[in-house]
Amino acid sequence: MAVVNLSSTHSLLTNWISELRNVEVQTDRMRFRRNLERIGEVFAYEISRQLPWEAAEVATPMGTATAKVLKEQPVLATILRAGLPLHQGLLNYFDKADNAFISAYRKHHRDGTFEISLEYVSCPSLEGRVLIVSDPMLATGASLVKTLQFLKEEGHPSEIHVVAAIACTVGIETVLRNHPSVHIWCGDIDDELTAKGYIVPGLGDAGDLAFGVKVQM
Ligand code: URA
Protein backbone atom coordinates (compact mmCIF):
# COMPACT_ATOMS: atom_id res chain seq x y z
CA MET A 1 0.00 0.00 0.00
CA ALA A 2 2.25 2.84 -1.15
CA VAL A 3 -0.39 5.17 -2.61
CA VAL A 4 -4.12 5.30 -1.82
CA ASN A 5 -6.39 7.61 -3.84
CA LEU A 6 -9.65 8.04 -1.92
CA SER A 7 -11.31 9.41 -5.09
CA SER A 8 -11.04 6.01 -6.76
CA THR A 9 -14.53 5.39 -5.35
CA HIS A 10 -17.19 8.04 -4.78
CA SER A 11 -18.08 9.16 -1.29
CA LEU A 12 -18.75 12.32 0.71
CA LEU A 13 -15.02 12.97 0.45
CA THR A 14 -15.24 13.30 -3.35
CA ASN A 15 -18.04 15.87 -2.83
CA TRP A 16 -15.83 17.91 -0.52
CA ILE A 17 -12.87 17.71 -2.93
CA SER A 18 -15.12 19.03 -5.71
CA GLU A 19 -16.17 21.95 -3.46
CA LEU A 20 -12.51 22.71 -2.67
CA ARG A 21 -11.78 22.99 -6.38
CA ASN A 22 -14.87 25.06 -7.27
CA VAL A 23 -14.09 28.78 -7.77
CA GLU A 24 -17.60 29.76 -6.68
CA VAL A 25 -17.53 27.75 -3.44
CA GLN A 26 -13.96 28.99 -2.81
CA THR A 27 -15.33 32.49 -2.08
CA ASP A 28 -16.56 31.04 1.24
CA ARG A 29 -13.27 30.79 3.13
CA MET A 30 -14.86 29.15 6.16
CA ARG A 31 -16.32 26.37 3.98
CA PHE A 32 -12.93 25.90 2.30
CA ARG A 33 -11.24 25.41 5.68
CA ARG A 34 -14.02 23.20 6.99
CA ASN A 35 -13.90 20.98 3.90
CA LEU A 36 -10.14 20.49 4.39
CA GLU A 37 -10.83 19.67 8.03
CA ARG A 38 -13.54 17.14 7.11
CA ILE A 39 -11.15 15.54 4.60
CA GLY A 40 -8.56 15.31 7.41
CA GLU A 41 -11.17 13.52 9.54
CA VAL A 42 -11.80 10.95 6.77
CA PHE A 43 -8.06 10.38 6.35
CA ALA A 44 -7.71 9.87 10.10
CA TYR A 45 -10.44 7.23 10.04
CA GLU A 46 -8.95 5.43 7.01
CA ILE A 47 -5.39 5.48 8.42
CA SER A 48 -6.63 4.29 11.83
CA ARG A 49 -7.79 1.06 10.18
CA GLN A 50 -4.13 0.29 9.31
CA LEU A 51 -2.62 1.11 12.71
CA PRO A 52 -1.67 -1.39 15.41
CA TRP A 53 -4.43 -2.00 17.94
CA GLU A 54 -4.79 -3.99 21.14
CA ALA A 55 -7.63 -5.55 23.10
CA ALA A 56 -8.83 -3.68 26.18
CA GLU A 57 -11.42 -4.48 28.83
CA VAL A 58 -13.89 -1.63 29.28
CA ALA A 59 -16.25 -1.35 32.25
CA THR A 60 -19.77 -0.43 31.13
CA PRO A 61 -22.71 0.24 33.49
CA MET A 62 -23.91 -3.29 32.62
CA GLY A 63 -20.69 -5.32 32.67
CA THR A 64 -17.34 -5.61 30.90
CA ALA A 65 -16.83 -5.21 27.17
CA THR A 66 -13.79 -6.33 25.22
CA ALA A 67 -12.83 -3.50 22.92
CA LYS A 68 -10.19 -2.89 20.24
CA VAL A 69 -8.26 0.30 20.92
CA LEU A 70 -5.28 2.04 19.29
CA LYS A 71 -2.07 0.58 20.65
CA GLU A 72 -0.29 3.93 20.56
CA GLN A 73 -0.98 7.54 19.74
CA PRO A 74 0.49 8.87 16.49
CA VAL A 75 2.42 12.11 16.00
CA LEU A 76 0.63 14.50 13.63
CA ALA A 77 2.90 16.87 11.72
CA THR A 78 1.99 19.61 9.31
CA ILE A 79 3.58 22.27 7.19
CA LEU A 80 2.56 25.85 8.02
CA ARG A 81 0.38 27.59 7.12
CA ALA A 82 -1.72 25.80 4.50
CA GLY A 83 -1.60 22.50 6.40
CA LEU A 84 -3.45 23.80 9.47
CA PRO A 85 -7.09 22.94 8.55
CA LEU A 86 -6.17 19.43 7.31
CA HIS A 87 -4.10 18.94 10.47
CA GLN A 88 -7.05 20.06 12.63
CA GLY A 89 -9.24 17.42 10.95
CA LEU A 90 -6.71 14.68 11.72
CA LEU A 91 -6.45 15.95 15.29
CA ASN A 92 -10.25 15.97 15.72
CA TYR A 93 -10.15 12.18 15.33
CA PHE A 94 -6.69 11.33 16.69
CA ASP A 95 -7.60 13.50 19.66
CA LYS A 96 -4.79 12.31 21.93
CA ALA A 97 -2.02 12.64 19.33
CA ASP A 98 1.17 14.62 19.80
CA ASN A 99 1.83 17.34 17.25
CA ALA A 100 4.69 18.74 15.20
CA PHE A 101 4.73 21.96 13.17
CA ILE A 102 7.17 22.86 10.45
CA SER A 103 7.45 26.10 8.55
CA ALA A 104 8.64 25.24 5.06
CA TYR A 105 8.08 27.79 2.37
CA ARG A 106 9.02 28.47 -1.22
CA LYS A 107 11.72 31.14 -1.45
CA HIS A 108 11.19 32.48 -4.97
CA HIS A 109 14.09 33.66 -7.16
CA ARG A 110 13.86 36.32 -9.86
CA ASP A 111 14.31 33.69 -12.62
CA GLY A 112 11.05 31.95 -11.55
CA THR A 113 12.77 29.05 -9.74
CA PHE A 114 12.37 28.52 -6.02
CA GLU A 115 14.03 26.67 -3.16
CA ILE A 116 12.42 25.28 -0.02
CA SER A 117 13.37 27.08 3.15
CA LEU A 118 12.77 25.28 6.46
CA GLU A 119 12.62 27.58 9.45
CA TYR A 120 10.50 27.07 12.57
CA VAL A 121 10.22 23.45 13.76
CA SER A 122 8.43 22.23 16.89
CA CYS A 123 8.48 18.47 17.29
CA PRO A 124 8.00 15.81 19.99
CA SER A 125 10.14 12.66 20.10
CA LEU A 126 9.49 10.55 16.99
CA GLU A 127 11.37 7.45 18.15
CA GLY A 128 9.32 4.35 17.31
CA ARG A 129 6.17 6.44 16.74
CA VAL A 130 3.63 6.43 13.90
CA LEU A 131 4.12 9.73 12.08
CA ILE A 132 1.34 11.28 9.95
CA VAL A 133 2.44 14.30 7.90
CA SER A 134 -0.24 16.43 6.26
CA ASP A 135 0.16 18.84 3.37
CA PRO A 136 -3.01 19.82 1.47
CA MET A 137 -1.25 20.07 -1.90
CA LEU A 138 1.48 17.56 -2.78
CA ALA A 139 2.81 19.44 -5.82
CA THR A 140 6.54 19.14 -6.66
CA GLY A 141 7.10 17.14 -3.47
CA ALA A 142 10.14 19.30 -2.65
CA SER A 143 8.86 20.65 0.70
CA LEU A 144 7.66 17.21 1.79
CA VAL A 145 10.96 15.55 0.88
CA LYS A 146 12.85 18.17 2.91
CA THR A 147 10.38 17.97 5.81
CA LEU A 148 10.55 14.15 5.92
CA GLN A 149 14.34 14.26 5.78
CA PHE A 150 14.40 16.67 8.72
CA LEU A 151 11.86 14.67 10.77
CA LYS A 152 13.73 11.40 10.17
CA GLU A 153 16.87 13.03 11.55
CA GLU A 154 14.90 13.86 14.73
CA GLY A 155 14.11 10.19 15.42
CA HIS A 156 13.11 6.93 13.79
CA PRO A 157 9.33 6.74 13.27
CA SER A 158 7.96 3.17 13.08
CA GLU A 159 5.91 4.14 10.01
CA ILE A 160 5.23 7.33 8.08
CA HIS A 161 1.94 8.31 6.42
CA VAL A 162 1.69 11.36 4.16
CA VAL A 163 -1.75 12.92 3.67
CA ALA A 164 -2.62 15.29 0.80
CA ALA A 165 -6.05 16.59 -0.24
CA ILE A 166 -4.78 16.82 -3.84
CA ALA A 167 -1.53 15.30 -5.06
CA CYS A 168 0.27 15.53 -8.37
CA THR A 169 1.72 12.40 -9.98
CA VAL A 170 5.21 13.86 -10.23
CA GLY A 171 5.15 14.93 -6.56
CA ILE A 172 4.12 11.43 -5.46
CA GLU A 173 6.99 9.97 -7.51
CA THR A 174 9.48 12.44 -5.99
CA VAL A 175 8.41 11.62 -2.42
CA LEU A 176 8.55 7.87 -3.03
CA ARG A 177 11.93 8.10 -4.79
CA ASN A 178 13.42 9.88 -1.76
CA HIS A 179 11.42 8.10 0.96
CA PRO A 180 10.37 4.71 -0.46
CA SER A 181 8.80 3.34 2.72
CA VAL A 182 6.26 6.18 3.11
CA HIS A 183 2.50 5.52 2.64
CA ILE A 184 0.76 8.28 0.68
CA TRP A 185 -2.97 9.02 1.12
CA CYS A 186 -4.54 11.34 -1.47
CA GLY A 187 -7.99 12.90 -1.74
CA ASP A 188 -7.43 13.01 -5.49
CA ILE A 189 -4.54 12.86 -7.96
CA ASP A 190 -3.94 15.31 -10.85
CA ASP A 191 -1.35 14.87 -13.59
CA GLU A 192 -0.22 18.38 -14.46
CA LEU A 193 2.08 20.83 -12.73
CA THR A 194 2.81 24.41 -13.91
CA ALA A 195 6.37 25.77 -14.18
CA LYS A 196 5.67 27.63 -10.91
CA GLY A 197 4.78 24.39 -9.15
CA TYR A 198 0.98 24.71 -9.08
CA ILE A 199 -1.19 21.64 -9.62
CA VAL A 200 -3.55 21.67 -12.64
CA PRO A 201 -6.53 21.55 -12.41
CA GLY A 202 -5.76 21.53 -8.65
CA LEU A 203 -7.55 24.26 -6.75
CA GLY A 204 -5.19 27.26 -6.65
CA ASP A 205 -3.26 28.35 -3.58
CA ALA A 206 -4.60 26.42 -0.59
CA GLY A 207 -3.00 28.74 1.99
CA ASP A 208 -4.42 31.89 0.38
CA LEU A 209 -7.87 30.31 0.00
CA ALA A 210 -7.93 29.24 3.64
CA PHE A 211 -6.37 32.31 5.24
CA GLY A 212 -6.16 35.19 2.72
CA VAL A 213 -3.69 36.31 0.11
CA LYS A 214 -0.12 36.76 1.37
CA VAL A 215 2.50 39.15 0.09
CA GLN A 216 5.37 37.41 -1.69
CA MET A 217 8.55 37.40 0.47
N1 URA B 1 0.44 24.69 -3.16
C1 URA B 1 -0.83 25.11 -3.38
O1 URA B 1 -1.45 25.73 -2.53
N2 URA B 1 -1.38 24.84 -4.58
C2 URA B 1 -0.74 24.17 -5.55
O2 URA B 1 -1.31 23.94 -6.62
C3 URA B 1 0.58 23.73 -5.28
C4 URA B 1 1.15 23.99 -4.08
Coordinates of C-alpha atoms and ligand atoms in Angstrom, one line a residue:
M1 CA 0.0 0.0 0.0
A2 CA 2.3 2.8 -1.2
V3 CA -0.4 5.2 -2.6
V4 CA -4.1 5.3 -1.8
N5 CA -6.4 7.6 -3.8
L6 CA -9.6 8.0 -1.9
S7 CA -11.3 9.4 -5.1
S8 CA -11.0 6.0 -6.8
T9 CA -14.5 5.4 -5.3
H10 CA -17.2 8.0 -4.8
S11 CA -18.1 9.2 -1.3
L12 CA -18.8 12.3 0.7
L13 CA -15.0 13.0 0.5
T14 CA -15.2 13.3 -3.3
N15 CA -18.0 15.9 -2.8
W16 CA -15.8 17.9 -0.5
I17 CA -12.9 17.7 -2.9
S18 CA -15.1 19.0 -5.7
E19 CA -16.2 21.9 -3.5
L20 CA -12.5 22.7 -2.7
R21 CA -11.8 23.0 -6.4
N22 CA -14.9 25.1 -7.3
V23 CA -14.1 28.8 -7.8
E24 CA -17.6 29.8 -6.7
V25 CA -17.5 27.8 -3.4
Q26 CA -14.0 29.0 -2.8
T27 CA -15.3 32.5 -2.1
D28 CA -16.6 31.0 1.2
R29 CA -13.3 30.8 3.1
M30 CA -14.9 29.1 6.2
R31 CA -16.3 26.4 4.0
F32 CA -12.9 25.9 2.3
R33 CA -11.2 25.4 5.7
R34 CA -14.0 23.2 7.0
N35 CA -13.9 21.0 3.9
L36 CA -10.1 20.5 4.4
E37 CA -10.8 19.7 8.0
R38 CA -13.5 17.1 7.1
I39 CA -11.1 15.5 4.6
G40 CA -8.6 15.3 7.4
E41 CA -11.2 13.5 9.5
V42 CA -11.8 11.0 6.8
F43 CA -8.1 10.4 6.4
A44 CA -7.7 9.9 10.1
Y45 CA -10.4 7.2 10.0
E46 CA -8.9 5.4 7.0
I47 CA -5.4 5.5 8.4
S48 CA -6.6 4.3 11.8
R49 CA -7.8 1.1 10.2
Q50 CA -4.1 0.3 9.3
L51 CA -2.6 1.1 12.7
P52 CA -1.7 -1.4 15.4
W53 CA -4.4 -2.0 17.9
E54 CA -4.8 -4.0 21.1
A55 CA -7.6 -5.5 23.1
A56 CA -8.8 -3.7 26.2
E57 CA -11.4 -4.5 28.8
V58 CA -13.9 -1.6 29.3
A59 CA -16.2 -1.4 32.3
T60 CA -19.8 -0.4 31.1
P61 CA -22.7 0.2 33.5
M62 CA -23.9 -3.3 32.6
G63 CA -20.7 -5.3 32.7
T64 CA -17.3 -5.6 30.9
A65 CA -16.8 -5.2 27.2
T66 CA -13.8 -6.3 25.2
A67 CA -12.8 -3.5 22.9
K68 CA -10.2 -2.9 20.2
V69 CA -8.3 0.3 20.9
L70 CA -5.3 2.0 19.3
K71 CA -2.1 0.6 20.6
E72 CA -0.3 3.9 20.6
Q73 CA -1.0 7.5 19.7
P74 CA 0.5 8.9 16.5
V75 CA 2.4 12.1 16.0
L76 CA 0.6 14.5 13.6
A77 CA 2.9 16.9 11.7
T78 CA 2.0 19.6 9.3
I79 CA 3.6 22.3 7.2
L80 CA 2.6 25.8 8.0
R81 CA 0.4 27.6 7.1
A82 CA -1.7 25.8 4.5
G83 CA -1.6 22.5 6.4
L84 CA -3.4 23.8 9.5
P85 CA -7.1 22.9 8.6
L86 CA -6.2 19.4 7.3
H87 CA -4.1 18.9 10.5
Q88 CA -7.1 20.1 12.6
G89 CA -9.2 17.4 10.9
L90 CA -6.7 14.7 11.7
L91 CA -6.5 15.9 15.3
N92 CA -10.2 16.0 15.7
Y93 CA -10.2 12.2 15.3
F94 CA -6.7 11.3 16.7
D95 CA -7.6 13.5 19.7
K96 CA -4.8 12.3 21.9
A97 CA -2.0 12.6 19.3
D98 CA 1.2 14.6 19.8
N99 CA 1.8 17.3 17.3
A100 CA 4.7 18.7 15.2
F101 CA 4.7 22.0 13.2
I102 CA 7.2 22.9 10.4
S103 CA 7.4 26.1 8.5
A104 CA 8.6 25.2 5.1
Y105 CA 8.1 27.8 2.4
R106 CA 9.0 28.5 -1.2
K107 CA 11.7 31.1 -1.4
H108 CA 11.2 32.5 -5.0
H109 CA 14.1 33.7 -7.2
R110 CA 13.9 36.3 -9.9
D111 CA 14.3 33.7 -12.6
G112 CA 11.1 31.9 -11.5
T113 CA 12.8 29.1 -9.7
F114 CA 12.4 28.5 -6.0
E115 CA 14.0 26.7 -3.2
I116 CA 12.4 25.3 0.0
S117 CA 13.4 27.1 3.1
L118 CA 12.8 25.3 6.5
E119 CA 12.6 27.6 9.5
Y120 CA 10.5 27.1 12.6
V121 CA 10.2 23.4 13.8
S122 CA 8.4 22.2 16.9
C123 CA 8.5 18.5 17.3
P124 CA 8.0 15.8 20.0
S125 CA 10.1 12.7 20.1
L126 CA 9.5 10.5 17.0
E127 CA 11.4 7.5 18.1
G128 CA 9.3 4.4 17.3
R129 CA 6.2 6.4 16.7
V130 CA 3.6 6.4 13.9
L131 CA 4.1 9.7 12.1
I132 CA 1.3 11.3 10.0
V133 CA 2.4 14.3 7.9
S134 CA -0.2 16.4 6.3
D135 CA 0.2 18.8 3.4
P136 CA -3.0 19.8 1.5
M137 CA -1.2 20.1 -1.9
L138 CA 1.5 17.6 -2.8
A139 CA 2.8 19.4 -5.8
T140 CA 6.5 19.1 -6.7
G141 CA 7.1 17.1 -3.5
A142 CA 10.1 19.3 -2.6
S143 CA 8.9 20.6 0.7
L144 CA 7.7 17.2 1.8
V145 CA 11.0 15.6 0.9
K146 CA 12.8 18.2 2.9
T147 CA 10.4 18.0 5.8
L148 CA 10.5 14.1 5.9
Q149 CA 14.3 14.3 5.8
F150 CA 14.4 16.7 8.7
L151 CA 11.9 14.7 10.8
K152 CA 13.7 11.4 10.2
E153 CA 16.9 13.0 11.6
E154 CA 14.9 13.9 14.7
G155 CA 14.1 10.2 15.4
H156 CA 13.1 6.9 13.8
P157 CA 9.3 6.7 13.3
S158 CA 8.0 3.2 13.1
E159 CA 5.9 4.1 10.0
I160 CA 5.2 7.3 8.1
H161 CA 1.9 8.3 6.4
V162 CA 1.7 11.4 4.2
V163 CA -1.8 12.9 3.7
A164 CA -2.6 15.3 0.8
A165 CA -6.0 16.6 -0.2
I166 CA -4.8 16.8 -3.8
A167 CA -1.5 15.3 -5.1
C168 CA 0.3 15.5 -8.4
T169 CA 1.7 12.4 -10.0
V170 CA 5.2 13.9 -10.2
G171 CA 5.2 14.9 -6.6
I172 CA 4.1 11.4 -5.5
E173 CA 7.0 10.0 -7.5
T174 CA 9.5 12.4 -6.0
V175 CA 8.4 11.6 -2.4
L176 CA 8.6 7.9 -3.0
R177 CA 11.9 8.1 -4.8
N178 CA 13.4 9.9 -1.8
H179 CA 11.4 8.1 1.0
P180 CA 10.4 4.7 -0.5
S181 CA 8.8 3.3 2.7
V182 CA 6.3 6.2 3.1
H183 CA 2.5 5.5 2.6
I184 CA 0.8 8.3 0.7
W185 CA -3.0 9.0 1.1
C186 CA -4.5 11.3 -1.5
G187 CA -8.0 12.9 -1.7
D188 CA -7.4 13.0 -5.5
I189 CA -4.5 12.9 -8.0
D190 CA -3.9 15.3 -10.8
D191 CA -1.3 14.9 -13.6
E192 CA -0.2 18.4 -14.5
L193 CA 2.1 20.8 -12.7
T194 CA 2.8 24.4 -13.9
A195 CA 6.4 25.8 -14.2
K196 CA 5.7 27.6 -10.9
G197 CA 4.8 24.4 -9.1
Y198 CA 1.0 24.7 -9.1
I199 CA -1.2 21.6 -9.6
V200 CA -3.6 21.7 -12.6
P201 CA -6.5 21.5 -12.4
G202 CA -5.8 21.5 -8.7
L203 CA -7.6 24.3 -6.7
G204 CA -5.2 27.3 -6.7
D205 CA -3.3 28.3 -3.6
A206 CA -4.6 26.4 -0.6
G207 CA -3.0 28.7 2.0
D208 CA -4.4 31.9 0.4
L209 CA -7.9 30.3 0.0
A210 CA -7.9 29.2 3.6
F211 CA -6.4 32.3 5.2
G212 CA -6.2 35.2 2.7
V213 CA -3.7 36.3 0.1
K214 CA -0.1 36.8 1.4
V215 CA 2.5 39.1 0.1
Q216 CA 5.4 37.4 -1.7
M217 CA 8.5 37.4 0.5
Ligands
URA1 N1 0.4 24.7 -3.2 C1 -0.8 25.1 -3.4 O1 -1.4 25.7 -2.5 N2 -1.4 24.8 -4.6 C2 -0.7 24.2 -5.6 O2 -1.3 23.9 -6.6 C3 0.6 23.7 -5.3 C4 1.1 24.0 -4.1

